Amino acid sequence: MERAAAEGFDPLWQGLRDRGRLGGRQVHFLAETDSTNDVALALGRAGTRAGSLVVAESQNCGRGRLGRVWLSPSGCGIYCSLVLRPRLAPGDLAKITLAAGLGVAKAVEAVASLYPAIKWPNDLLLDGRKCGGILTEGGGFVFGQPLLVVVGIGLNVLTPQAAFPEELRQRATSLYAHSGRPVSRGSLLVAMVEAVEGEVQRLERGGFAAVLAQWRQRDAVFGKRLAWLTPEGGVVEGVALGPDDEGILHIRDDGGRVHEVLSGDLTLHQK
Ligand code: BTN
C-alpha cells in the first residue's frame, strides 16, 4: 500500500518511538512485527507491568476478530496492544471489550472531532464505514492472580481512501479519508490508552451500567435489521435489540425468538 499522503511530522509519535516511554508507562515501539497482540500477550505472561504498551509501525500478520486479517501498512495507522491486569473475572471479557471500544471512540472524538459509532462488539464506524477495530484477548486465568487481558487496537488514521484494497474500499475508511484532515497519531495514541484504561477502571468500580449507557448512544445497529452469521455457520435474520447487562447482544428474529449473540459476524441490511 502506498505511504499515507497525509503523513507529516508528528513529534509525539516520534517521541514515543524514540523514548520508549509514556509517562511511567513502558512503550515497546517496533518498526515491524507479526501482531502486537502476540507480543503483548508474551510480555504479559512473562510478568510485564499493567499499562505496558506495544506499538508497531506495521504488522505482517495483524489479526482481527473471527480470524480475519487486519491490514497494517506502515505510516497509515495505529496498531497497538495494551496490557491490563484488571480486578475483574474471566467472565467480564465481553464487558471489557465494550468498555475498550467506548474508550477508543471517545479518544477519536476528543482528538479528531469525529464521532464514531460502534457496531457490536467494537467496530468503529464513520458513516457506516469501518475505521477501527479492537481485539480483546485473555491471557489465561491463573487462580489467585489478576486477570491478564490484552486490548489490541487497530485504527486507520491517515490512509487515503484510494489506498484501501478494492474489495474493502466501499466498507473501510480512515479518519483522514473521512474528514480530509490529517490527525496526529501520537495524540490519538496517548488519548486512546488513557481512555481505555479509564473505562476499564470504571468497570472495576462496578460501573458497567454507566459504560453501557454511553456505549448505547453510539450503537450503530440498535433497532436495525441485520443478519447474524452464527459461529456454527447458520444465519439468523432479525432486529438488533442492543447489548444486555452482561454486554451480550440480543437479536429478535422474524419469528419473535430472542437470540443471545456471543460471537459471529453481523451484516446490516441496507434498509
Ligand atoms: C477487528 O476489527 O476484527 C479487530 C481488529 C484489531 C486489530 C488490532 S491491530 C493491533 C492488534 N494486533 C493485532 O494483531 N490485532 C490488533
GROMACS .gro file of C-alpha atoms and ligand atoms in nm:
model
  287
    1MET     CA    1   0.000   0.000   0.000
    2GLU     CA    2   0.126   0.350  -0.078
    3ARG     CA    3   0.255   0.556   0.209
    4ALA     CA    4  -0.010   0.789   0.351
    5ALA     CA    5  -0.001   1.119   0.167
    6ALA     CA    6  -0.110   1.296   0.485
    7GLU     CA    7   0.175   1.162   0.695
    8GLY     CA    8   0.368   1.458   0.830
    9PHE     CA    9   0.599   1.532   1.117
   10ASP     CA   10   0.435   1.406   1.434
   11PRO     CA   11   0.661   1.493   1.728
   12LEU     CA   12   0.455   1.298   1.982
   13TRP     CA   13   0.464   0.983   1.769
   14GLN     CA   14   0.840   1.021   1.706
   15GLY     CA   15   0.896   1.088   2.076
   16LEU     CA   16   0.712   0.772   2.180
   17ARG     CA   17   0.916   0.577   1.927
   18ASP     CA   18   1.249   0.727   2.034
   19ARG     CA   19   1.199   0.730   2.411
   20GLY     CA   20   1.002   0.407   2.458
   21ARG     CA   21   0.811   0.564   2.746
   22LEU     CA   22   0.486   0.744   2.800
   23GLY     CA   23   0.492   0.894   3.148
   24GLY     CA   24   0.560   0.598   3.375
   25ARG     CA   25   0.447   0.351   3.111
   26GLN     CA   26   0.681   0.132   2.911
   27VAL     CA   27   0.624   0.155   2.535
   28HIS     CA   28   0.763  -0.124   2.316
   29PHE     CA   29   0.776   0.054   1.982
   30LEU     CA   30   0.851  -0.189   1.698
   31ALA     CA   31   0.919  -0.095   1.337
   32GLU     CA   32   0.755  -0.419   1.226
   33THR     CA   33   0.609  -0.726   1.392
   34ASP     CA   34   0.365  -1.006   1.319
   35SER     CA   35   0.098  -0.896   1.567
   36THR     CA   36   0.126  -0.654   1.858
   37ASN     CA   37  -0.129  -0.869   2.042
   38ASP     CA   38   0.109  -1.166   2.028
   39VAL     CA   39   0.396  -0.955   2.159
   40ALA     CA   40   0.180  -0.808   2.437
   41LEU     CA   41   0.045  -1.150   2.541
   42ALA     CA   42   0.400  -1.287   2.561
   43LEU     CA   43   0.513  -0.986   2.765
   44GLY     CA   44   0.210  -1.019   2.990
   45ARG     CA   45   0.275  -1.388   3.055
   46ALA     CA   46   0.638  -1.301   3.131
   47GLY     CA   47   0.513  -1.061   3.402
   48THR     CA   48   0.529  -0.718   3.239
   49ARG     CA   49   0.352  -0.442   3.431
   50ALA     CA   50  -0.008  -0.348   3.370
   51GLY     CA   51  -0.019  -0.047   3.140
   52SER     CA   52   0.268  -0.165   2.921
   53LEU     CA   53   0.205  -0.081   2.559
   54VAL     CA   54   0.321  -0.244   2.237
   55VAL     CA   55   0.307  -0.031   1.923
   56ALA     CA   56   0.412  -0.129   1.573
   57GLU     CA   57   0.463   0.090   1.269
   58SER     CA   58   0.347  -0.208   1.062
   59GLN     CA   59   0.226  -0.566   1.120
   60ASN     CA   60   0.281  -0.865   0.894
   61CYS     CA   61   0.001  -1.077   1.041
   62GLY     CA   62  -0.226  -0.827   1.212
   63ARG     CA   63  -0.539  -1.016   1.307
   64GLY     CA   64  -0.897  -0.921   1.373
   65ARG     CA   65  -1.198  -1.100   1.515
   66LEU     CA   66  -1.306  -1.428   1.361
   67GLY     CA   67  -0.957  -1.499   1.228
   68ARG     CA   68  -0.965  -1.210   0.983
   69VAL     CA   69  -0.659  -1.020   0.864
   70TRP     CA   70  -0.608  -0.662   0.984
   71LEU     CA   71  -0.419  -0.474   0.714
   72SER     CA   72  -0.141  -0.283   0.884
   73PRO     CA   73   0.063  -0.078   0.636
   74SER     CA   74   0.337   0.149   0.758
   75GLY     CA   75   0.272   0.518   0.814
   76CYS     CA   76  -0.107   0.493   0.789
   77GLY     CA   77  -0.247   0.369   1.114
   78ILE     CA   78  -0.212   0.289   1.481
   79TYR     CA   79  -0.155  -0.076   1.565
   80CYS     CA   80  -0.113  -0.120   1.936
   81SER     CA   81  -0.183  -0.355   2.226
   82LEU     CA   82  -0.229  -0.255   2.586
   83VAL     CA   83  -0.156  -0.497   2.870
   84LEU     CA   84  -0.414  -0.480   3.150
   85ARG     CA   85  -0.449  -0.670   3.477
   86PRO     CA   86  -0.795  -0.561   3.589
   87ARG     CA   87  -0.956  -0.676   3.913
   88LEU     CA   88  -1.227  -0.848   3.713
   89ALA     CA   89  -1.328  -1.206   3.634
   90PRO     CA   90  -1.271  -1.401   3.309
   91GLY     CA   91  -1.649  -1.377   3.255
   92ASP     CA   92  -1.612  -0.999   3.230
   93LEU     CA   93  -1.426  -1.012   2.899
   94ALA     CA   94  -1.734  -0.906   2.699
   95LYS     CA   95  -1.772  -0.603   2.924
   96ILE     CA   96  -1.404  -0.514   2.886
   97THR     CA   97  -1.445  -0.539   2.510
   98LEU     CA   98  -1.732  -0.287   2.510
   99ALA     CA   99  -1.552  -0.058   2.755
  100ALA     CA  100  -1.242  -0.056   2.535
  101GLY     CA  101  -1.445   0.027   2.225
  102LEU     CA  102  -1.612   0.314   2.406
  103GLY     CA  103  -1.273   0.445   2.521
  104VAL     CA  104  -1.129   0.441   2.170
  105ALA     CA  105  -1.440   0.611   2.026
  106LYS     CA  106  -1.419   0.884   2.292
  107ALA     CA  107  -1.050   0.940   2.220
  108VAL     CA  108  -1.118   0.977   1.846
  109GLU     CA  109  -1.390   1.227   1.928
  110ALA     CA  110  -1.166   1.426   2.163
  111VAL     CA  111  -0.862   1.440   1.934
  112ALA     CA  112  -1.012   1.437   1.584
  113SER     CA  113  -1.354   1.594   1.650
  114LEU     CA  114  -1.519   1.296   1.479
  115TYR     CA  115  -1.796   1.085   1.628
  116PRO     CA  116  -1.751   0.713   1.556
  117ALA     CA  117  -2.047   0.483   1.602
  118ILE     CA  118  -1.979   0.133   1.734
  119LYS     CA  119  -2.102  -0.186   1.571
  120TRP     CA  120  -2.119  -0.461   1.830
  121PRO     CA  121  -1.888  -0.569   1.972
  122ASN     CA  122  -1.642  -0.297   1.876
  123ASP     CA  123  -1.608  -0.200   1.514
  124LEU     CA  124  -1.565   0.176   1.492
  125LEU     CA  125  -1.765   0.323   1.207
  126LEU     CA  126  -1.771   0.662   1.038
  127ASP     CA  127  -2.070   0.699   0.806
  128GLY     CA  128  -2.112   0.322   0.811
  129ARG     CA  129  -1.752   0.253   0.707
  130LYS     CA  130  -1.509   0.082   0.938
  131CYS     CA  131  -1.216   0.293   1.057
  132GLY     CA  132  -1.110   0.086   1.356
  133GLY     CA  133  -1.141  -0.243   1.534
  134ILE     CA  134  -1.050  -0.387   1.870
  135LEU     CA  135  -0.940  -0.739   1.953
  136THR     CA  136  -0.953  -0.814   2.325
  137GLU     CA  137  -0.777  -1.134   2.426
  138GLY     CA  138  -0.740  -1.301   2.764
  139GLY     CA  139  -0.401  -1.441   2.855
  140GLY     CA  140  -0.530  -1.740   3.052
  141PHE     CA  141  -0.662  -1.729   3.404
  142VAL     CA  142  -0.444  -1.836   3.697
  143PHE     CA  143  -0.639  -1.875   4.021
  144GLY     CA  144  -0.546  -1.609   4.276
  145GLN     CA  145  -0.377  -1.386   4.019
  146PRO     CA  146  -0.526  -1.082   3.844
  147LEU     CA  147  -0.669  -1.140   3.501
  148LEU     CA  148  -0.429  -1.079   3.213
  149VAL     CA  149  -0.604  -0.901   2.927
  150VAL     CA  150  -0.459  -0.756   2.610
  151VAL     CA  151  -0.660  -0.490   2.429
  152GLY     CA  152  -0.542  -0.472   2.068
  153ILE     CA  153  -0.646  -0.163   1.876
  154GLY     CA  154  -0.623  -0.104   1.503
  155LEU     CA  155  -0.716   0.243   1.379
  156ASN     CA  156  -0.695   0.368   1.021
  157VAL     CA  157  -0.573   0.722   1.069
  158LEU     CA  158  -0.403   0.862   0.762
  159THR     CA  159  -0.487   0.607   0.492
  160PRO     CA  160  -0.609   0.772   0.170
  161GLN     CA  161  -0.936   0.613   0.053
  162ALA     CA  162  -0.778   0.503  -0.275
  163ALA     CA  163  -0.509   0.315  -0.084
  164PHE     CA  164  -0.754   0.058   0.057
  165PRO     CA  165  -0.765  -0.262  -0.148
  166GLU     CA  166  -1.054  -0.251  -0.393
  167GLU     CA  167  -1.258  -0.516  -0.214
  168LEU     CA  168  -1.254  -0.304   0.106
  169ARG     CA  169  -1.289   0.043  -0.046
  170GLN     CA  170  -1.665   0.071   0.000
  171ARG     CA  171  -1.658  -0.064   0.355
  172ALA     CA  172  -1.341   0.086   0.506
  173THR     CA  173  -1.225   0.437   0.576
  174SER     CA  174  -0.970   0.631   0.779
  175LEU     CA  175  -1.002   0.944   0.988
  176TYR     CA  176  -0.819   1.136   0.717
  177ALA     CA  177  -1.020   0.989   0.429
  178HIS     CA  178  -1.343   1.066   0.612
  179SER     CA  179  -1.265   1.421   0.723
  180GLY     CA  180  -0.997   1.545   0.485
  181ARG     CA  181  -0.789   1.645   0.786
  182PRO     CA  182  -0.466   1.475   0.896
  183VAL     CA  183  -0.467   1.375   1.263
  184SER     CA  184  -0.165   1.321   1.489
  185ARG     CA  185  -0.118   0.951   1.557
  186GLY     CA  186   0.080   1.041   1.869
  187SER     CA  187  -0.205   1.246   2.019
  188LEU     CA  188  -0.456   0.974   1.931
  189LEU     CA  189  -0.243   0.700   2.081
  190VAL     CA  190  -0.198   0.885   2.411
  191ALA     CA  191  -0.570   0.969   2.432
  192MET     CA  192  -0.679   0.614   2.342
  193VAL     CA  193  -0.461   0.447   2.601
  194GLU     CA  194  -0.580   0.682   2.875
  195ALA     CA  195  -0.944   0.648   2.772
  196VAL     CA  196  -0.937   0.268   2.755
  197GLU     CA  197  -0.772   0.245   3.096
  198GLY     CA  198  -1.027   0.491   3.233
  199GLU     CA  199  -1.322   0.291   3.106
  200VAL     CA  200  -1.181  -0.036   3.239
  201GLN     CA  201  -1.122   0.129   3.577
  202ARG     CA  202  -1.489   0.231   3.570
  203LEU     CA  203  -1.575  -0.139   3.526
  204GLU     CA  204  -1.355  -0.231   3.820
  205ARG     CA  205  -1.556   0.010   4.034
  206GLY     CA  206  -1.875  -0.168   3.930
  207GLY     CA  207  -1.969   0.093   3.671
  208PHE     CA  208  -2.070  -0.123   3.377
  209ALA     CA  209  -2.418   0.030   3.368
  210ALA     CA  210  -2.265   0.374   3.310
  211VAL     CA  211  -2.029   0.237   3.043
  212LEU     CA  212  -2.321   0.066   2.871
  213ALA     CA  213  -2.537   0.379   2.880
  214GLN     CA  214  -2.269   0.571   2.690
  215TRP     CA  215  -2.197   0.277   2.460
  216ARG     CA  216  -2.565   0.263   2.363
  217GLN     CA  217  -2.552   0.624   2.244
  218ARG     CA  218  -2.305   0.509   1.979
  219ASP     CA  219  -2.476   0.179   1.892
  220ALA     CA  220  -2.466   0.155   1.512
  221VAL     CA  221  -2.712  -0.133   1.482
  222PHE     CA  222  -2.978  -0.084   1.752
  223GLY     CA  223  -3.326  -0.130   1.606
  224LYS     CA  224  -3.188  -0.215   1.263
  225ARG     CA  225  -3.241  -0.526   1.057
  226LEU     CA  226  -2.937  -0.743   1.024
  227ALA     CA  227  -2.817  -1.092   0.951
  228TRP     CA  228  -2.616  -1.274   1.214
  229LEU     CA  229  -2.379  -1.535   1.080
  230THR     CA  230  -2.357  -1.770   1.377
  231PRO     CA  231  -2.030  -1.940   1.479
  232GLU     CA  232  -2.194  -2.268   1.370
  233GLY     CA  233  -2.241  -2.132   1.016
  234GLY     CA  234  -2.616  -2.061   1.040
  235VAL     CA  235  -2.782  -1.730   0.953
  236VAL     CA  236  -3.032  -1.555   1.179
  237GLU     CA  237  -3.222  -1.260   1.032
  238GLY     CA  238  -3.376  -1.016   1.272
  239VAL     CA  239  -3.362  -0.685   1.454
  240ALA     CA  240  -3.081  -0.582   1.692
  241LEU     CA  241  -3.204  -0.514   2.046
  242GLY     CA  242  -2.865  -0.396   2.176
  243PRO     CA  243  -2.634  -0.548   2.438
  244ASP     CA  244  -2.775  -0.669   2.770
  245ASP     CA  245  -2.641  -0.609   3.120
  246GLU     CA  246  -2.357  -0.854   3.054
  247GLY     CA  247  -2.259  -0.697   2.722
  248ILE     CA  248  -2.417  -0.977   2.518
  249LEU     CA  249  -2.604  -0.864   2.208
  250HIS     CA  250  -2.968  -0.967   2.166
  251ILE     CA  251  -3.136  -1.015   1.830
  252ARG     CA  252  -3.509  -1.078   1.780
  253ASP     CA  253  -3.565  -1.299   1.478
  254ASP     CA  254  -3.865  -1.276   1.247
  255GLY     CA  255  -4.045  -1.545   1.449
  256GLY     CA  256  -4.012  -1.337   1.767
  257ARG     CA  257  -3.744  -1.552   1.926
  258VAL     CA  258  -3.464  -1.362   2.102
  259HIS     CA  259  -3.109  -1.487   2.041
  260GLU     CA  260  -2.803  -1.412   2.255
  261VAL     CA  261  -2.506  -1.324   2.036
  262LEU     CA  262  -2.174  -1.407   2.195
  263SER     CA  263  -1.972  -1.425   1.877
  264GLY     CA  264  -2.008  -1.435   1.499
  265ASP     CA  265  -2.049  -1.176   1.230
  266LEU     CA  266  -2.321  -0.915   1.179
  267THR     CA  267  -2.423  -0.777   0.840
  268LEU     CA  268  -2.651  -0.476   0.834
  269HIS     CA  269  -2.933  -0.477   0.579
  270GLN     CA  270  -2.940  -0.170   0.363
  271LYS     CA  271  -3.297  -0.070   0.460
  272BTN     C1  272  -1.136  -0.639   1.431
  272BTN     O1  273  -1.190  -0.542   1.381
  272BTN     O2  274  -1.171  -0.755   1.399
  272BTN     C2  275  -1.028  -0.620   1.533
  272BTN     C3  276  -0.902  -0.565   1.471
  272BTN     C4  277  -0.791  -0.549   1.571
  272BTN     C5  278  -0.661  -0.512   1.505
  272BTN     C6  279  -0.555  -0.478   1.605
  272BTN     S1  280  -0.413  -0.403   1.529
  272BTN     C7  281  -0.326  -0.417   1.679
  272BTN     C8  282  -0.361  -0.552   1.739
  272BTN     N1  283  -0.275  -0.655   1.686
  272BTN     C9  284  -0.343  -0.743   1.612
  272BTN     O3  285  -0.293  -0.841   1.553
  272BTN     N2  286  -0.472  -0.710   1.611
  272BTN    C10  287  -0.500  -0.592   1.689
   0.00000   0.00000   0.00000
